[in-house]
Amino acid sequence: MQIRIYTDGAAKGNPGPGGYGAILMSENGHYKELSQGYRRTTNNRMELMAVIVALEAIKKPCDDVTIYSDSKYVVDSLEKKWLQNWVRQNFSKTKNPDLWKRYIKAAAPHSVKFIWIKGHAGHEYNERCDRLAVKASAQPNLHPDSGYEDQSK
């Protein structure tokens, strides 16, 4: 089974209120949108959170997951093997170690590849993810991003 995932993250103020948006599409026609807002977070955390939550939403192991992201932070961290170095260094001096550890667990059952796409360039699903992320970040009673808030204390 082939699954395509589109993701985006947003934060106002960076750090500030933020959110993520993700779209999952399978070859058999399944379509799902995911989004959530947080009261204090960063854009990079939300970009990565979108990827994680989308992978966690896949119910069975999949050998063909393609993630489209406009985040160089996320795509380069994985495609250029930075994450492997961070793991070897036990995440010493790595930003967002809580999310990277969660990513490793979420990605483990799948074969995942990343494709970088230019943000705000009219790509239908990237634009939709952006709207989902921005809308989620503007909701009342936002959730705490405990990984960020605990880290920044």
PDB file of C-alpha atoms in Angstrom:
ATOM      1  CA  MET A   1       0.000   0.000   0.000  1.00  0.00           C
ATOM      2  CA  GLN A   2       1.226   3.475  -0.857  1.00  0.00           C
ATOM      3  CA  ILE A   3       0.537   6.387   1.492  1.00  0.00           C
ATOM      4  CA  ARG A   4       1.260  10.024   0.737  1.00  0.00           C
ATOM      5  CA  ILE A   5       1.483  12.492   3.607  1.00  0.00           C
ATOM      6  CA  TYR A   6       1.585  16.272   3.350  1.00  0.00           C
ATOM      7  CA  THR A   7       2.560  18.288   6.407  1.00  0.00           C
ATOM      8  CA  ASP A   8       3.047  21.818   7.650  1.00  0.00           C
ATOM      9  CA  GLY A   9       3.633  23.595  10.928  1.00  0.00           C
ATOM     10  CA  ALA A  10       3.129  27.156  12.088  1.00  0.00           C
ATOM     11  CA  ALA A  11       3.990  29.306  15.072  1.00  0.00           C
ATOM     12  CA  LYS A  12       3.181  32.939  15.746  1.00  0.00           C
ATOM     13  CA  GLY A  13       6.148  34.534  17.444  1.00  0.00           C
ATOM     14  CA  ASN A  14       8.406  31.476  17.317  1.00  0.00           C
ATOM     15  CA  PRO A  15       8.078  30.689  20.183  1.00  0.00           C
ATOM     16  CA  GLY A  16       4.426  31.436  20.474  1.00  0.00           C
ATOM     17  CA  PRO A  17       1.095  29.820  19.775  1.00  0.00           C
ATOM     18  CA  GLY A  18       1.517  27.169  17.107  1.00  0.00           C
ATOM     19  CA  GLY A  19      -0.102  24.306  15.309  1.00  0.00           C
ATOM     20  CA  TYR A  20       0.380  21.583  12.769  1.00  0.00           C
ATOM     21  CA  GLY A  21      -1.604  20.286   9.836  1.00  0.00           C
ATOM     22  CA  ALA A  22      -1.250  16.973   8.054  1.00  0.00           C
ATOM     23  CA  ILE A  23      -3.051  15.177   5.265  1.00  0.00           C
ATOM     24  CA  LEU A  24      -2.842  11.424   4.728  1.00  0.00           C
ATOM     25  CA  MET A  25      -3.900   9.882   1.419  1.00  0.00           C
ATOM     26  CA  SER A  26      -3.739   6.233   0.434  1.00  0.00           C
ATOM     27  CA  GLU A  27      -3.881   4.659  -2.986  1.00  0.00           C
ATOM     28  CA  ASN A  28      -7.258   3.119  -2.161  1.00  0.00           C
ATOM     29  CA  GLY A  29      -8.851   6.533  -1.664  1.00  0.00           C
ATOM     30  CA  HIS A  30      -8.620   7.048   2.088  1.00  0.00           C
ATOM     31  CA  TYR A  31      -8.158  10.730   2.996  1.00  0.00           C
ATOM     32  CA  LYS A  32      -7.637  12.108   6.488  1.00  0.00           C
ATOM     33  CA  GLU A  33      -6.797  15.557   7.822  1.00  0.00           C
ATOM     34  CA  LEU A  34      -5.138  16.068  11.210  1.00  0.00           C
ATOM     35  CA  SER A  35      -4.411  19.267  13.117  1.00  0.00           C
ATOM     36  CA  GLN A  36      -3.778  20.490  16.644  1.00  0.00           C
ATOM     37  CA  GLY A  37      -2.751  23.751  18.281  1.00  0.00           C
ATOM     38  CA  TYR A  38      -0.371  24.432  21.155  1.00  0.00           C
ATOM     39  CA  ARG A  39      -0.097  27.497  23.377  1.00  0.00           C
ATOM     40  CA  ARG A  40       3.712  27.947  23.281  1.00  0.00           C
ATOM     41  CA  THR A  41       5.932  26.173  20.790  1.00  0.00           C
ATOM     42  CA  THR A  42       8.172  26.745  17.763  1.00  0.00           C
ATOM     43  CA  ASN A  43       7.695  26.406  14.042  1.00  0.00           C
ATOM     44  CA  ASN A  44      10.260  23.588  13.803  1.00  0.00           C
ATOM     45  CA  ARG A  45       8.515  21.622  16.551  1.00  0.00           C
ATOM     46  CA  MET A  46       5.200  21.937  14.736  1.00  0.00           C
ATOM     47  CA  GLU A  47       6.753  20.911  11.397  1.00  0.00           C
ATOM     48  CA  LEU A  48       8.109  17.772  13.055  1.00  0.00           C
ATOM     49  CA  MET A  49       4.951  17.155  15.087  1.00  0.00           C
ATOM     50  CA  ALA A  50       2.893  17.092  11.883  1.00  0.00           C
ATOM     51  CA  VAL A  51       5.093  14.300  10.524  1.00  0.00           C
ATOM     52  CA  ILE A  52       4.966  12.331  13.770  1.00  0.00           C
ATOM     53  CA  VAL A  53       1.211  12.508  14.229  1.00  0.00           C
ATOM     54  CA  ALA A  54       0.625  11.521  10.613  1.00  0.00           C
ATOM     55  CA  LEU A  55       2.899   8.478  10.948  1.00  0.00           C
ATOM     56  CA  GLU A  56       1.216   7.521  14.227  1.00  0.00           C
ATOM     57  CA  ALA A  57      -2.155   7.608  12.443  1.00  0.00           C
ATOM     58  CA  ILE A  58      -1.136   4.813  10.040  1.00  0.00           C
ATOM     59  CA  LYS A  59      -2.744   1.693  11.455  1.00  0.00           C
ATOM     60  CA  LYS A  60      -0.585  -0.999   9.788  1.00  0.00           C
ATOM     61  CA  PRO A  61       3.076  -1.112   8.767  1.00  0.00           C
ATOM     62  CA  CYS A  62       3.539   0.344   5.306  1.00  0.00           C
ATOM     63  CA  ASP A  63       6.479  -0.148   2.978  1.00  0.00           C
ATOM     64  CA  ASP A  64       5.764   2.931   0.847  1.00  0.00           C
ATOM     65  CA  VAL A  65       5.204   6.158   2.795  1.00  0.00           C
ATOM     66  CA  THR A  66       6.171   9.413   1.092  1.00  0.00           C
ATOM     67  CA  ILE A  67       6.096  12.574   3.163  1.00  0.00           C
ATOM     68  CA  TYR A  68       5.987  15.951   1.456  1.00  0.00           C
ATOM     69  CA  SER A  69       7.174  18.804   3.659  1.00  0.00           C
ATOM     70  CA  ASP A  70       8.255  22.391   3.146  1.00  0.00           C
ATOM     71  CA  SER A  71      10.495  22.151   6.221  1.00  0.00           C
ATOM     72  CA  LYS A  72      14.201  21.973   5.405  1.00  0.00           C
ATOM     73  CA  TYR A  73      14.752  21.285   9.112  1.00  0.00           C
ATOM     74  CA  VAL A  74      12.729  18.070   8.965  1.00  0.00           C
ATOM     75  CA  VAL A  75      13.667  16.909   5.476  1.00  0.00           C
ATOM     76  CA  ASP A  76      17.394  17.595   5.811  1.00  0.00           C
ATOM     77  CA  SER A  77      17.528  16.042   9.289  1.00  0.00           C
ATOM     78  CA  LEU A  78      16.325  12.776   7.795  1.00  0.00           C
ATOM     79  CA  GLU A  79      17.536  12.745   4.218  1.00  0.00           C
ATOM     80  CA  LYS A  80      21.032  14.000   5.119  1.00  0.00           C
ATOM     81  CA  LYS A  81      21.248  11.513   8.022  1.00  0.00           C
ATOM     82  CA  TRP A  82      21.633  14.151  10.739  1.00  0.00           C
ATOM     83  CA  LEU A  83      19.249  12.178  12.939  1.00  0.00           C
ATOM     84  CA  GLN A  84      21.578   9.166  12.864  1.00  0.00           C
ATOM     85  CA  ASN A  85      24.396  11.338  14.228  1.00  0.00           C
ATOM     86  CA  TRP A  86      22.144  12.763  16.943  1.00  0.00           C
ATOM     87  CA  VAL A  87      21.202   9.241  18.030  1.00  0.00           C
ATOM     88  CA  ARG A  88      24.890   8.229  18.198  1.00  0.00           C
ATOM     89  CA  GLN A  89      25.553  11.307  20.353  1.00  0.00           C
ATOM     90  CA  ASN A  90      22.565  10.439  22.578  1.00  0.00           C
ATOM     91  CA  PHE A  91      20.877  13.677  21.410  1.00  0.00           C
ATOM     92  CA  SER A  92      23.526  15.768  23.156  1.00  0.00           C
ATOM     93  CA  LYS A  93      22.993  19.426  22.195  1.00  0.00           C
ATOM     94  CA  THR A  94      20.170  18.442  19.815  1.00  0.00           C
ATOM     95  CA  LYS A  95      17.052  20.573  19.678  1.00  0.00           C
ATOM     96  CA  ASN A  96      13.719  18.817  20.175  1.00  0.00           C
ATOM     97  CA  PRO A  97      15.076  15.450  21.363  1.00  0.00           C
ATOM     98  CA  ASP A  98      11.650  14.485  22.734  1.00  0.00           C
ATOM     99  CA  LEU A  99      10.116  14.779  19.281  1.00  0.00           C
ATOM    100  CA  TRP A 100      12.996  13.105  17.466  1.00  0.00           C
ATOM    101  CA  LYS A 101      12.705  10.100  19.795  1.00  0.00           C
ATOM    102  CA  ARG A 102       8.965  10.028  19.160  1.00  0.00           C
ATOM    103  CA  TYR A 103       9.618  10.249  15.403  1.00  0.00           C
ATOM    104  CA  ILE A 104      11.959   7.243  15.524  1.00  0.00           C
ATOM    105  CA  LYS A 105       9.259   5.160  17.193  1.00  0.00           C
ATOM    106  CA  ALA A 106       6.512   6.372  14.818  1.00  0.00           C
ATOM    107  CA  ALA A 107       8.597   5.762  11.688  1.00  0.00           C
ATOM    108  CA  ALA A 108       9.969   2.363  12.727  1.00  0.00           C
ATOM    109  CA  PRO A 109       7.142   0.187  11.315  1.00  0.00           C
ATOM    110  CA  HIS A 110       7.252   1.932   7.934  1.00  0.00           C
ATOM    111  CA  SER A 111       9.533   2.592   4.997  1.00  0.00           C
ATOM    112  CA  VAL A 112       9.530   6.385   4.836  1.00  0.00           C
ATOM    113  CA  LYS A 113      11.004   8.790   2.332  1.00  0.00           C
ATOM    114  CA  PHE A 114      10.832  12.571   2.334  1.00  0.00           C
ATOM    115  CA  ILE A 115      10.386  15.027  -0.472  1.00  0.00           C
ATOM    116  CA  TRP A 116      10.922  18.728   0.101  1.00  0.00           C
ATOM    117  CA  ILE A 117       8.446  21.051  -1.569  1.00  0.00           C
ATOM    118  CA  LYS A 118       8.578  24.818  -1.678  1.00  0.00           C
ATOM    119  CA  GLY A 119       6.149  26.320   0.821  1.00  0.00           C
ATOM    120  CA  HIS A 120       3.540  28.919  -0.106  1.00  0.00           C
ATOM    121  CA  ALA A 121       4.046  28.131  -3.779  1.00  0.00           C
ATOM    122  CA  GLY A 122       0.489  27.127  -4.625  1.00  0.00           C
ATOM    123  CA  HIS A 123       0.788  23.382  -3.968  1.00  0.00           C
ATOM    124  CA  GLU A 124      -2.784  22.345  -3.155  1.00  0.00           C
ATOM    125  CA  TYR A 125      -2.090  20.021  -0.228  1.00  0.00           C
ATOM    126  CA  ASN A 126       0.755  22.075   1.238  1.00  0.00           C
ATOM    127  CA  GLU A 127      -1.516  25.120   1.215  1.00  0.00           C
ATOM    128  CA  ARG A 128      -4.293  23.104   2.870  1.00  0.00           C
ATOM    129  CA  CYS A 129      -1.886  21.909   5.586  1.00  0.00           C
ATOM    130  CA  ASP A 130      -0.801  25.500   6.163  1.00  0.00           C
ATOM    131  CA  ARG A 131      -4.418  26.578   6.637  1.00  0.00           C
ATOM    132  CA  LEU A 132      -5.006  23.682   9.048  1.00  0.00           C
ATOM    133  CA  ALA A 133      -1.900  24.588  11.073  1.00  0.00           C
ATOM    134  CA  VAL A 134      -2.682  28.298  11.253  1.00  0.00           C
ATOM    135  CA  LYS A 135      -6.319  27.643  12.181  1.00  0.00           C
ATOM    136  CA  ALA A 136      -5.277  25.168  14.887  1.00  0.00           C
ATOM    137  CA  SER A 137      -2.843  27.714  16.350  1.00  0.00           C
ATOM    138  CA  ALA A 138      -5.627  30.306  16.630  1.00  0.00           C
ATOM    139  CA  GLN A 139      -8.051  28.135  18.613  1.00  0.00           C
ATOM    140  CA  PRO A 140      -8.942  29.017  22.207  1.00  0.00           C
ATOM    141  CA  ASN A 141      -7.680  26.865  25.076  1.00  0.00           C
ATOM    142  CA  LEU A 142      -4.616  25.559  23.278  1.00  0.00           C
ATOM    143  CA  HIS A 143      -2.838  22.465  24.594  1.00  0.00           C
ATOM    144  CA  PRO A 144       0.553  22.806  26.274  1.00  0.00           C
ATOM    145  CA  ASP A 145       3.541  21.597  24.269  1.00  0.00           C
ATOM    146  CA  SER A 146       5.012  19.974  27.352  1.00  0.00           C
ATOM    147  CA  GLY A 147       8.218  18.969  25.578  1.00  0.00           C
ATOM    148  CA  TYR A 148       8.938  22.596  24.734  1.00  0.00           C
ATOM    149  CA  GLU A 149       7.583  24.209  27.879  1.00  0.00           C
ATOM    150  CA  ASP A 150       9.416  21.790  30.173  1.00  0.00           C
ATOM    151  CA  GLN A 151      12.644  22.226  28.168  1.00  0.00           C
ATOM    152  CA  SER A 152      12.554  26.025  28.267  1.00  0.00           C
ATOM    153  CA  LYS A 153      12.228  26.251  32.052  1.00  0.00           C
TER     154      LYS A 153
END
